[in-house]
PDB file of C-alpha atoms in Angstrom:
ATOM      1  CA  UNK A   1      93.694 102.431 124.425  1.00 51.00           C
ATOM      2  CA  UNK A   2      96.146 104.834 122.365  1.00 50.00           C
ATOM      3  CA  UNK A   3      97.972 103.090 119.848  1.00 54.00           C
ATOM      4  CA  UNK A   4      98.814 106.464 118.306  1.00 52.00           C
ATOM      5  CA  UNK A   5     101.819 107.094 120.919  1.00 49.00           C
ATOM      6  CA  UNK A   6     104.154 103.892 121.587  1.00 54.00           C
ATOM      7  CA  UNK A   7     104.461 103.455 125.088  1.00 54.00           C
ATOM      8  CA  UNK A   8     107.794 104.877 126.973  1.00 54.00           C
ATOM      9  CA  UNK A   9     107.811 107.952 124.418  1.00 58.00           C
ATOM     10  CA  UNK A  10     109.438 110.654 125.894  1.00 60.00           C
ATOM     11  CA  UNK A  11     107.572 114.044 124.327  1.00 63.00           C
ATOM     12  CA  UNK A  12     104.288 112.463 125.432  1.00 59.00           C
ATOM     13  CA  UNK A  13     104.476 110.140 128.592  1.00 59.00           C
ATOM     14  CA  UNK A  14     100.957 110.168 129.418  1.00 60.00           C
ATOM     15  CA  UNK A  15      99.898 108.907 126.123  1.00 58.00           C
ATOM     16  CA  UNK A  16      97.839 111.028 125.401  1.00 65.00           C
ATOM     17  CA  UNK A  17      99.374 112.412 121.950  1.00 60.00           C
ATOM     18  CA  UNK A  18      96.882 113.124 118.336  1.00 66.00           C
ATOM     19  CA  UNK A  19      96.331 109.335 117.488  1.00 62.00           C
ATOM     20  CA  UNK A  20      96.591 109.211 113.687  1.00 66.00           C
ATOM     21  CA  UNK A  21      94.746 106.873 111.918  1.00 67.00           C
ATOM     22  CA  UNK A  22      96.837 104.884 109.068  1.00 69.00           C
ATOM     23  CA  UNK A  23      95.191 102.937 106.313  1.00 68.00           C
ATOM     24  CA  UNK A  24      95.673  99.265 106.514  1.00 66.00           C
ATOM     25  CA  UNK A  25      98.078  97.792 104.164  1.00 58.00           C
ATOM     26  CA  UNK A  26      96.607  95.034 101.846  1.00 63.00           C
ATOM     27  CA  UNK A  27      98.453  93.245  99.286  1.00 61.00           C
ATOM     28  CA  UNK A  28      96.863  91.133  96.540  1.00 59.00           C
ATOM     29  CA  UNK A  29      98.939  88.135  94.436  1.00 57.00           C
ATOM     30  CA  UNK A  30      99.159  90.690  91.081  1.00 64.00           C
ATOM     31  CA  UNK A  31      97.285  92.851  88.964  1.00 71.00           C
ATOM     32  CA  UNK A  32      93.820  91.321  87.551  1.00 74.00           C
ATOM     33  CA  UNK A  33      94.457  89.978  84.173  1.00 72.00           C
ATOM     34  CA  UNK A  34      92.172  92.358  82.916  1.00 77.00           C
ATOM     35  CA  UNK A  35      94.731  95.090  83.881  1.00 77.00           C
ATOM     36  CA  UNK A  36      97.698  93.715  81.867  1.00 77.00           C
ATOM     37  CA  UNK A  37      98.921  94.782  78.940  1.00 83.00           C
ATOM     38  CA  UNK A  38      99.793  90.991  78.074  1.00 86.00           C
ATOM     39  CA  UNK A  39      96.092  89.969  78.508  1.00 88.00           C
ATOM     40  CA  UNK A  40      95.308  92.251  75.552  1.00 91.00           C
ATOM     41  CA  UNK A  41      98.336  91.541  73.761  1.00 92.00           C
ATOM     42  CA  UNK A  42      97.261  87.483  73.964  1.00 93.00           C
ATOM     43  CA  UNK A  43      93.602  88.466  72.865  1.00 94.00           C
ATOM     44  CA  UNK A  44      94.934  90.383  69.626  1.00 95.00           C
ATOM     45  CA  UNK A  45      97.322  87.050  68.516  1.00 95.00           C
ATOM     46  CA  UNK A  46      94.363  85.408  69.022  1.00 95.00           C
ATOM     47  CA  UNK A  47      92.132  87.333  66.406  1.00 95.00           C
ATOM     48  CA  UNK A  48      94.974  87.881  64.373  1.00 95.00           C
ATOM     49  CA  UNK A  49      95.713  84.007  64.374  1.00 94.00           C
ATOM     50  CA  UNK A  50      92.123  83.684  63.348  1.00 92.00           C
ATOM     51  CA  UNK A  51      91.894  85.978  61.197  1.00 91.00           C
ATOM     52  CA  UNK A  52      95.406  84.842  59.531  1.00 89.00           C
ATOM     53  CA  UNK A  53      93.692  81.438  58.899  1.00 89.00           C
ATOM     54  CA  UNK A  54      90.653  82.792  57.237  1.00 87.00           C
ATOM     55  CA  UNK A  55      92.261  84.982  54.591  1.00 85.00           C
ATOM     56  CA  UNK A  56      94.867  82.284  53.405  1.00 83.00           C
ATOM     57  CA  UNK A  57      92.905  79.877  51.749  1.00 74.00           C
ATOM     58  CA  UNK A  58      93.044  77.973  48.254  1.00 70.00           C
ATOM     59  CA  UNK A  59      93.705  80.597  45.639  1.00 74.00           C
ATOM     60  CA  UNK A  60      95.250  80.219  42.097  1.00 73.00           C
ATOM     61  CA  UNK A  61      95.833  76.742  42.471  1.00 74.00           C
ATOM     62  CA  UNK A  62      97.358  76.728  46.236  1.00 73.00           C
ATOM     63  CA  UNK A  63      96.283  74.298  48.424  1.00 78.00           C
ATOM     64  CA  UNK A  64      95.306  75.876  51.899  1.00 77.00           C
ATOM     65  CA  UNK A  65      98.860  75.392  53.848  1.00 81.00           C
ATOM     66  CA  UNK A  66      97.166  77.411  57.231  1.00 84.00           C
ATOM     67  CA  UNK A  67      93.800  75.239  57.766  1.00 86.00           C
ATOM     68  CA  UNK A  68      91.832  75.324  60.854  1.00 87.00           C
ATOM     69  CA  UNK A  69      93.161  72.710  62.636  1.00 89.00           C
ATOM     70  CA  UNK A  70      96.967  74.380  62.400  1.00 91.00           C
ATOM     71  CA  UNK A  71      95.195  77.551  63.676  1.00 91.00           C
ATOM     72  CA  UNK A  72      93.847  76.100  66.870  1.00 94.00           C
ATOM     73  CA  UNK A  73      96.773  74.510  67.358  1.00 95.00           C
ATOM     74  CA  UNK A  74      98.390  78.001  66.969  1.00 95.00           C
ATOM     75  CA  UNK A  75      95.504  79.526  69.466  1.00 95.00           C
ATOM     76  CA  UNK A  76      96.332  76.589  72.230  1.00 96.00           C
ATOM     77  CA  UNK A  77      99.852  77.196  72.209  1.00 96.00           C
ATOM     78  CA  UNK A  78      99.376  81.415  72.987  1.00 95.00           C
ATOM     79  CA  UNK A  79      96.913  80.440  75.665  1.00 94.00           C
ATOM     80  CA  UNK A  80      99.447  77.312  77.415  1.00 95.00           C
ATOM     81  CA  UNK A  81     101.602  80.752  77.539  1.00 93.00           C
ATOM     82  CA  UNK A  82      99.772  83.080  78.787  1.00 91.00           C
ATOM     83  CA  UNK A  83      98.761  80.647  81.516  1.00 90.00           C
ATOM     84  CA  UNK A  84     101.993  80.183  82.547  1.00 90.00           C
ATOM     85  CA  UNK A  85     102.896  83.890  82.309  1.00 86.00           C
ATOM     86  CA  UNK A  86     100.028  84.600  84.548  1.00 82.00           C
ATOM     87  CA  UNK A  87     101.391  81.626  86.822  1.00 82.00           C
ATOM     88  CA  UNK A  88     104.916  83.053  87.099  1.00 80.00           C
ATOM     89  CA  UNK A  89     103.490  86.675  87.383  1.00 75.00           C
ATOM     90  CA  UNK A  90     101.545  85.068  90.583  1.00 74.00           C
ATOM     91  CA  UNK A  91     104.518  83.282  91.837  1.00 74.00           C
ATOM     92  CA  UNK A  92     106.835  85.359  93.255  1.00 65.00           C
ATOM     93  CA  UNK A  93     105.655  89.380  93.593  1.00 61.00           C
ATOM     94  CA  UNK A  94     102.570  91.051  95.308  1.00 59.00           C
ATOM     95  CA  UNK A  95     100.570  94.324  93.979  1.00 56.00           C
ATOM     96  CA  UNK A  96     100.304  96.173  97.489  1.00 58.00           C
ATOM     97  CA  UNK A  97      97.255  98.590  97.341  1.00 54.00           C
ATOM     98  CA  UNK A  98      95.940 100.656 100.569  1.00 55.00           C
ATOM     99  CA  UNK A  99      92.253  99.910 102.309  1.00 57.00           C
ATOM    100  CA  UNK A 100      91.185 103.174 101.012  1.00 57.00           C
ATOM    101  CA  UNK A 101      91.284 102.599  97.126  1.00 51.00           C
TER     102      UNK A 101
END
C-alpha cells in the first residue's frame, strides 16, 4: 500500500510516486516541571523563606516576629501555588514534540 501518493492524484495515477516518510506527531499535556522556569523560581522562595526565618531571630532585645511555624506556613502557601500553576498550565495547552526527539 502507498500512502505516500493520495489516491486520484493526477501527476502520479498509478501510485507509484517517492513515499516520504513523516514523523508522527505526539503531543504531551506541558513541559515537565523540571523544565520550567517557575519550578526553580518556587524552589529559590522556598530556601529563601527558610533561610529568611533562620537569620531573624531574637537579637537586642527583639522577640523572634518570623518563627518556624510562620515560615511553614509561608512554604505551604508557595507550594498550594505552584500546584495550581502547574494545574492551570495542564489545563488548557499541549507541548507538541515530534517521534524523533
Amino acid at each position: 500500500m502507498n500512502i505516500g501518493t493520495p489516491a486520484g492524484n493526477p501527476n502520479d495515477p498509478a501510485g507509484t510516486g517517492p513515499v516520504t516518510h513523516r514523523p508522527r506527531r505526539l503531543s504531551t499535556e506541558t513541559k515537565s516541571a523540571l523544565k520550567t522556569t517557575e519550578f526553580f523560581i518556587y524552589l529559590a522562595s522556598v530556601v529563601a523563606v527558610l533561610i529568611a526565618s533562620m537569620v531573624v531571630g531574637t537579637e537586642d532585645g527583639h522577640t523572634d516576629y518570623f518563627r518556624a511555624d510562620k515560615a511553614w506556613l509561608y512554604i505551604v502557601i508557595l507550594t498550594v501555588g505552584y500546584m495550581i500553576s502547574r494545574g492551570l498550565a495542564k489545563s488548557g495547552s499541549r507541548d507538541p514534540y515530534d517521534e524523533s526527539h
